[in-house]
Amino acid sequence: DEGGSISAEEAAEEIGISKQAILKRYQKGQIIAWREERQKAVRFPVWQFREHKVLGGIEESLRVLNAGNRLDDFGRMLFFLSNHGFLGGKRPLDCLRKGELTKVLHAAQGYVE
């Protein structure tokens, strides 16, 4: 759903940085990805990219989601792709696409508490 995933090389190319730089952003919790153990690779969901940039609000939302250190990669992805009561039944991803960052940050705070 939402376009699948791409490799670190493809994600780096998408936003115009090196593979090492995008992996560093993943390690710092600034971008969404997960480790694919069988392939020994990191995969990046396509939905977080828009117009050759990371979708506005992703990094700020991740800062809130990572504060508690309770969520794994899939828990963070699930936050963006699930409907939330905090958002009137909308998905955080859809709200970010509309520029509704403040709402998403409130929902992220509620998600980790």
mmCIF file with all atom_site columns, C-alpha atoms in Angstrom:
data_model
loop_
_atom_site.group_PDB
_atom_site.id
_atom_site.type_symbol
_atom_site.label_atom_id
_atom_site.label_alt_id
_atom_site.label_comp_id
_atom_site.label_asym_id
_atom_site.label_entity_id
_atom_site.label_seq_id
_atom_site.pdbx_PDB_ins_code
_atom_site.Cartn_x
_atom_site.Cartn_y
_atom_site.Cartn_z
_atom_site.occupancy
_atom_site.B_iso_or_equiv
_atom_site.pdbx_formal_charge
_atom_site.auth_seq_id
_atom_site.auth_comp_id
_atom_site.auth_asym_id
_atom_site.auth_atom_id
_atom_site.pdbx_PDB_model_num
ATOM 1   C CA . ASP A 1 1   ? 0.000   0.000   0.000  1.00 0.00 ? 1   ASP A CA 1
ATOM 2   C CA . GLU A 1 2   ? 1.132   3.593   -0.627 1.00 0.00 ? 2   GLU A CA 1
ATOM 3   C CA . GLY A 1 3   ? 3.787   2.656   -3.182 1.00 0.00 ? 3   GLY A CA 1
ATOM 4   C CA . GLY A 1 4   ? 5.871   -0.033  -1.508 1.00 0.00 ? 4   GLY A CA 1
ATOM 5   C CA . SER A 1 5   ? 9.478   0.427   -0.468 1.00 0.00 ? 5   SER A CA 1
ATOM 6   C CA . ILE A 1 6   ? 12.823  1.263   -2.020 1.00 0.00 ? 6   ILE A CA 1
ATOM 7   C CA . SER A 1 7   ? 16.445  0.492   -1.238 1.00 0.00 ? 7   SER A CA 1
ATOM 8   C CA . ALA A 1 8   ? 18.835  2.841   0.531  1.00 0.00 ? 8   ALA A CA 1
ATOM 9   C CA . GLU A 1 9   ? 20.458  3.615   -2.827 1.00 0.00 ? 9   GLU A CA 1
ATOM 10  C CA . GLU A 1 10  ? 17.103  4.497   -4.396 1.00 0.00 ? 10  GLU A CA 1
ATOM 11  C CA . ALA A 1 11  ? 16.000  6.556   -1.382 1.00 0.00 ? 11  ALA A CA 1
ATOM 12  C CA . ALA A 1 12  ? 19.272  8.476   -1.394 1.00 0.00 ? 12  ALA A CA 1
ATOM 13  C CA . GLU A 1 13  ? 18.885  9.180   -5.098 1.00 0.00 ? 13  GLU A CA 1
ATOM 14  C CA . GLU A 1 14  ? 15.265  10.273  -4.559 1.00 0.00 ? 14  GLU A CA 1
ATOM 15  C CA . ILE A 1 15  ? 16.294  13.113  -2.247 1.00 0.00 ? 15  ILE A CA 1
ATOM 16  C CA . GLY A 1 16  ? 19.723  13.800  -3.719 1.00 0.00 ? 16  GLY A CA 1
ATOM 17  C CA . ILE A 1 17  ? 22.047  12.618  -0.966 1.00 0.00 ? 17  ILE A CA 1
ATOM 18  C CA . SER A 1 18  ? 24.538  9.766   -0.572 1.00 0.00 ? 18  SER A CA 1
ATOM 19  C CA . LYS A 1 19  ? 23.640  6.262   0.587  1.00 0.00 ? 19  LYS A CA 1
ATOM 20  C CA . GLN A 1 20  ? 25.758  6.828   3.706  1.00 0.00 ? 20  GLN A CA 1
ATOM 21  C CA . ALA A 1 21  ? 23.868  10.058  4.479  1.00 0.00 ? 21  ALA A CA 1
ATOM 22  C CA . ILE A 1 22  ? 20.439  8.444   4.209  1.00 0.00 ? 22  ILE A CA 1
ATOM 23  C CA . LEU A 1 23  ? 21.516  5.504   6.381  1.00 0.00 ? 23  LEU A CA 1
ATOM 24  C CA . LYS A 1 24  ? 22.829  7.972   8.963  1.00 0.00 ? 24  LYS A CA 1
ATOM 25  C CA . ARG A 1 25  ? 19.450  9.772   8.935  1.00 0.00 ? 25  ARG A CA 1
ATOM 26  C CA . TYR A 1 26  ? 17.750  6.402   9.539  1.00 0.00 ? 26  TYR A CA 1
ATOM 27  C CA . GLN A 1 27  ? 20.100  5.592   12.433 1.00 0.00 ? 27  GLN A CA 1
ATOM 28  C CA . LYS A 1 28  ? 19.400  9.009   13.988 1.00 0.00 ? 28  LYS A CA 1
ATOM 29  C CA . GLY A 1 29  ? 15.633  8.427   13.705 1.00 0.00 ? 29  GLY A CA 1
ATOM 30  C CA . GLN A 1 30  ? 15.079  11.234  11.197 1.00 0.00 ? 30  GLN A CA 1
ATOM 31  C CA . ILE A 1 31  ? 13.554  9.118   8.435  1.00 0.00 ? 31  ILE A CA 1
ATOM 32  C CA . ILE A 1 32  ? 11.404  5.991   8.342  1.00 0.00 ? 32  ILE A CA 1
ATOM 33  C CA . ALA A 1 33  ? 12.885  2.651   7.323  1.00 0.00 ? 33  ALA A CA 1
ATOM 34  C CA . TRP A 1 34  ? 13.288  -0.895  8.538  1.00 0.00 ? 34  TRP A CA 1
ATOM 35  C CA . ARG A 1 35  ? 15.966  -3.540  8.433  1.00 0.00 ? 35  ARG A CA 1
ATOM 36  C CA . GLU A 1 36  ? 15.307  -6.380  6.021  1.00 0.00 ? 36  GLU A CA 1
ATOM 37  C CA . GLU A 1 37  ? 17.264  -9.124  7.752  1.00 0.00 ? 37  GLU A CA 1
ATOM 38  C CA . ARG A 1 38  ? 17.109  -11.698 4.953  1.00 0.00 ? 38  ARG A CA 1
ATOM 39  C CA . GLN A 1 39  ? 18.646  -9.295  2.468  1.00 0.00 ? 39  GLN A CA 1
ATOM 40  C CA . LYS A 1 40  ? 20.805  -7.535  5.080  1.00 0.00 ? 40  LYS A CA 1
ATOM 41  C CA . ALA A 1 41  ? 19.447  -4.241  3.770  1.00 0.00 ? 41  ALA A CA 1
ATOM 42  C CA . VAL A 1 42  ? 17.453  -1.224  4.905  1.00 0.00 ? 42  VAL A CA 1
ATOM 43  C CA . ARG A 1 43  ? 14.168  -0.473  3.115  1.00 0.00 ? 43  ARG A CA 1
ATOM 44  C CA . PHE A 1 44  ? 12.453  2.928   2.950  1.00 0.00 ? 44  PHE A CA 1
ATOM 45  C CA . PRO A 1 45  ? 8.681   3.328   2.429  1.00 0.00 ? 45  PRO A CA 1
ATOM 46  C CA . VAL A 1 46  ? 7.987   5.412   -0.680 1.00 0.00 ? 46  VAL A CA 1
ATOM 47  C CA . TRP A 1 47  ? 5.116   7.338   0.942  1.00 0.00 ? 47  TRP A CA 1
ATOM 48  C CA . GLN A 1 48  ? 7.475   9.466   3.023  1.00 0.00 ? 48  GLN A CA 1
ATOM 49  C CA . PHE A 1 49  ? 8.946   11.097  -0.092 1.00 0.00 ? 49  PHE A CA 1
ATOM 50  C CA . ARG A 1 50  ? 7.324   13.912  -2.019 1.00 0.00 ? 50  ARG A CA 1
ATOM 51  C CA . GLU A 1 51  ? 8.780   15.987  -4.842 1.00 0.00 ? 51  GLU A CA 1
ATOM 52  C CA . HIS A 1 52  ? 12.320  14.668  -4.210 1.00 0.00 ? 52  HIS A CA 1
ATOM 53  C CA . LYS A 1 53  ? 12.251  15.527  -0.497 1.00 0.00 ? 53  LYS A CA 1
ATOM 54  C CA . VAL A 1 54  ? 11.169  13.871  2.719  1.00 0.00 ? 54  VAL A CA 1
ATOM 55  C CA . LEU A 1 55  ? 7.524   14.779  3.342  1.00 0.00 ? 55  LEU A CA 1
ATOM 56  C CA . GLY A 1 56  ? 7.286   17.823  5.603  1.00 0.00 ? 56  GLY A CA 1
ATOM 57  C CA . GLY A 1 57  ? 6.566   16.877  9.201  1.00 0.00 ? 57  GLY A CA 1
ATOM 58  C CA . ILE A 1 58  ? 8.039   13.362  9.100  1.00 0.00 ? 58  ILE A CA 1
ATOM 59  C CA . GLU A 1 59  ? 11.210  14.305  10.985 1.00 0.00 ? 59  GLU A CA 1
ATOM 60  C CA . GLU A 1 60  ? 9.343   16.382  13.582 1.00 0.00 ? 60  GLU A CA 1
ATOM 61  C CA . SER A 1 61  ? 6.821   13.582  14.136 1.00 0.00 ? 61  SER A CA 1
ATOM 62  C CA . LEU A 1 62  ? 9.604   11.023  14.495 1.00 0.00 ? 62  LEU A CA 1
ATOM 63  C CA . ARG A 1 63  ? 11.257  13.204  17.125 1.00 0.00 ? 63  ARG A CA 1
ATOM 64  C CA . VAL A 1 64  ? 8.091   12.854  19.246 1.00 0.00 ? 64  VAL A CA 1
ATOM 65  C CA . LEU A 1 65  ? 7.635   9.148   18.470 1.00 0.00 ? 65  LEU A CA 1
ATOM 66  C CA . ASN A 1 66  ? 11.278  8.371   19.312 1.00 0.00 ? 66  ASN A CA 1
ATOM 67  C CA . ALA A 1 67  ? 11.265  10.276  22.618 1.00 0.00 ? 67  ALA A CA 1
ATOM 68  C CA . GLY A 1 68  ? 9.880   7.343   24.575 1.00 0.00 ? 68  GLY A CA 1
ATOM 69  C CA . ASN A 1 69  ? 12.087  4.793   22.780 1.00 0.00 ? 69  ASN A CA 1
ATOM 70  C CA . ARG A 1 70  ? 9.239   2.270   23.056 1.00 0.00 ? 70  ARG A CA 1
ATOM 71  C CA . LEU A 1 71  ? 8.454   1.957   19.352 1.00 0.00 ? 71  LEU A CA 1
ATOM 72  C CA . ASP A 1 72  ? 10.316  -0.135  16.835 1.00 0.00 ? 72  ASP A CA 1
ATOM 73  C CA . ASP A 1 73  ? 10.503  0.661   13.107 1.00 0.00 ? 73  ASP A CA 1
ATOM 74  C CA . PHE A 1 74  ? 7.167   -1.001  12.399 1.00 0.00 ? 74  PHE A CA 1
ATOM 75  C CA . GLY A 1 75  ? 5.456   0.741   15.314 1.00 0.00 ? 75  GLY A CA 1
ATOM 76  C CA . ARG A 1 76  ? 6.548   4.098   13.918 1.00 0.00 ? 76  ARG A CA 1
ATOM 77  C CA . MET A 1 77  ? 5.307   3.166   10.422 1.00 0.00 ? 77  MET A CA 1
ATOM 78  C CA . LEU A 1 78  ? 2.020   1.958   11.850 1.00 0.00 ? 78  LEU A CA 1
ATOM 79  C CA . PHE A 1 79  ? 1.506   5.361   13.474 1.00 0.00 ? 79  PHE A CA 1
ATOM 80  C CA . PHE A 1 80  ? 1.626   7.140   10.099 1.00 0.00 ? 80  PHE A CA 1
ATOM 81  C CA . LEU A 1 81  ? -0.564  4.613   8.273  1.00 0.00 ? 81  LEU A CA 1
ATOM 82  C CA . SER A 1 82  ? -3.323  3.994   10.851 1.00 0.00 ? 82  SER A CA 1
ATOM 83  C CA . ASN A 1 83  ? -6.508  5.973   11.404 1.00 0.00 ? 83  ASN A CA 1
ATOM 84  C CA . HIS A 1 84  ? -6.441  7.833   14.722 1.00 0.00 ? 84  HIS A CA 1
ATOM 85  C CA . GLY A 1 85  ? -9.194  9.183   16.934 1.00 0.00 ? 85  GLY A CA 1
ATOM 86  C CA . PHE A 1 86  ? -6.899  12.122  17.753 1.00 0.00 ? 86  PHE A CA 1
ATOM 87  C CA . LEU A 1 87  ? -7.219  13.088  14.081 1.00 0.00 ? 87  LEU A CA 1
ATOM 88  C CA . GLY A 1 88  ? -10.917 12.500  13.618 1.00 0.00 ? 88  GLY A CA 1
ATOM 89  C CA . GLY A 1 89  ? -10.303 9.052   12.182 1.00 0.00 ? 89  GLY A CA 1
ATOM 90  C CA . LYS A 1 90  ? -7.723  10.261  9.647  1.00 0.00 ? 90  LYS A CA 1
ATOM 91  C CA . ARG A 1 91  ? -4.223  8.911   9.132  1.00 0.00 ? 91  ARG A CA 1
ATOM 92  C CA . PRO A 1 92  ? -1.248  11.054  10.190 1.00 0.00 ? 92  PRO A CA 1
ATOM 93  C CA . LEU A 1 93  ? 0.216   10.564  6.704  1.00 0.00 ? 93  LEU A CA 1
ATOM 94  C CA . ASP A 1 94  ? -2.846  12.176  5.103  1.00 0.00 ? 94  ASP A CA 1
ATOM 95  C CA . CYS A 1 95  ? -2.744  15.044  7.591  1.00 0.00 ? 95  CYS A CA 1
ATOM 96  C CA . LEU A 1 96  ? 0.927   15.703  6.846  1.00 0.00 ? 96  LEU A CA 1
ATOM 97  C CA . ARG A 1 97  ? 0.146   15.762  3.136  1.00 0.00 ? 97  ARG A CA 1
ATOM 98  C CA . LYS A 1 98  ? -2.339  18.547  3.906  1.00 0.00 ? 98  LYS A CA 1
ATOM 99  C CA . GLY A 1 99  ? 0.210   20.431  6.022  1.00 0.00 ? 99  GLY A CA 1
ATOM 100 C CA . GLU A 1 100 ? -1.516  19.690  9.343  1.00 0.00 ? 100 GLU A CA 1
ATOM 101 C CA . LEU A 1 101 ? 1.678   19.133  11.335 1.00 0.00 ? 101 LEU A CA 1
ATOM 102 C CA . THR A 1 102 ? 0.404   20.455  14.679 1.00 0.00 ? 102 THR A CA 1
ATOM 103 C CA . LYS A 1 103 ? -2.441  17.917  14.709 1.00 0.00 ? 103 LYS A CA 1
ATOM 104 C CA . VAL A 1 104 ? -0.036  15.095  13.874 1.00 0.00 ? 104 VAL A CA 1
ATOM 105 C CA . LEU A 1 105 ? 2.388   16.108  16.620 1.00 0.00 ? 105 LEU A CA 1
ATOM 106 C CA . HIS A 1 106 ? -0.466  16.037  19.168 1.00 0.00 ? 106 HIS A CA 1
ATOM 107 C CA . ALA A 1 107 ? -1.498  12.607  17.897 1.00 0.00 ? 107 ALA A CA 1
ATOM 108 C CA . ALA A 1 108 ? 2.118   11.379  18.117 1.00 0.00 ? 108 ALA A CA 1
ATOM 109 C CA . GLN A 1 109 ? 2.325   12.578  21.711 1.00 0.00 ? 109 GLN A CA 1
ATOM 110 C CA . GLY A 1 110 ? -0.843  10.645  22.545 1.00 0.00 ? 110 GLY A CA 1
ATOM 111 C CA . TYR A 1 111 ? 0.438   7.596   20.668 1.00 0.00 ? 111 TYR A CA 1
ATOM 112 C CA . VAL A 1 112 ? 3.574   7.272   22.791 1.00 0.00 ? 112 VAL A CA 1
ATOM 113 C CA . GLU A 1 113 ? 1.977   8.059   26.169 1.00 0.00 ? 113 GLU A CA 1
#
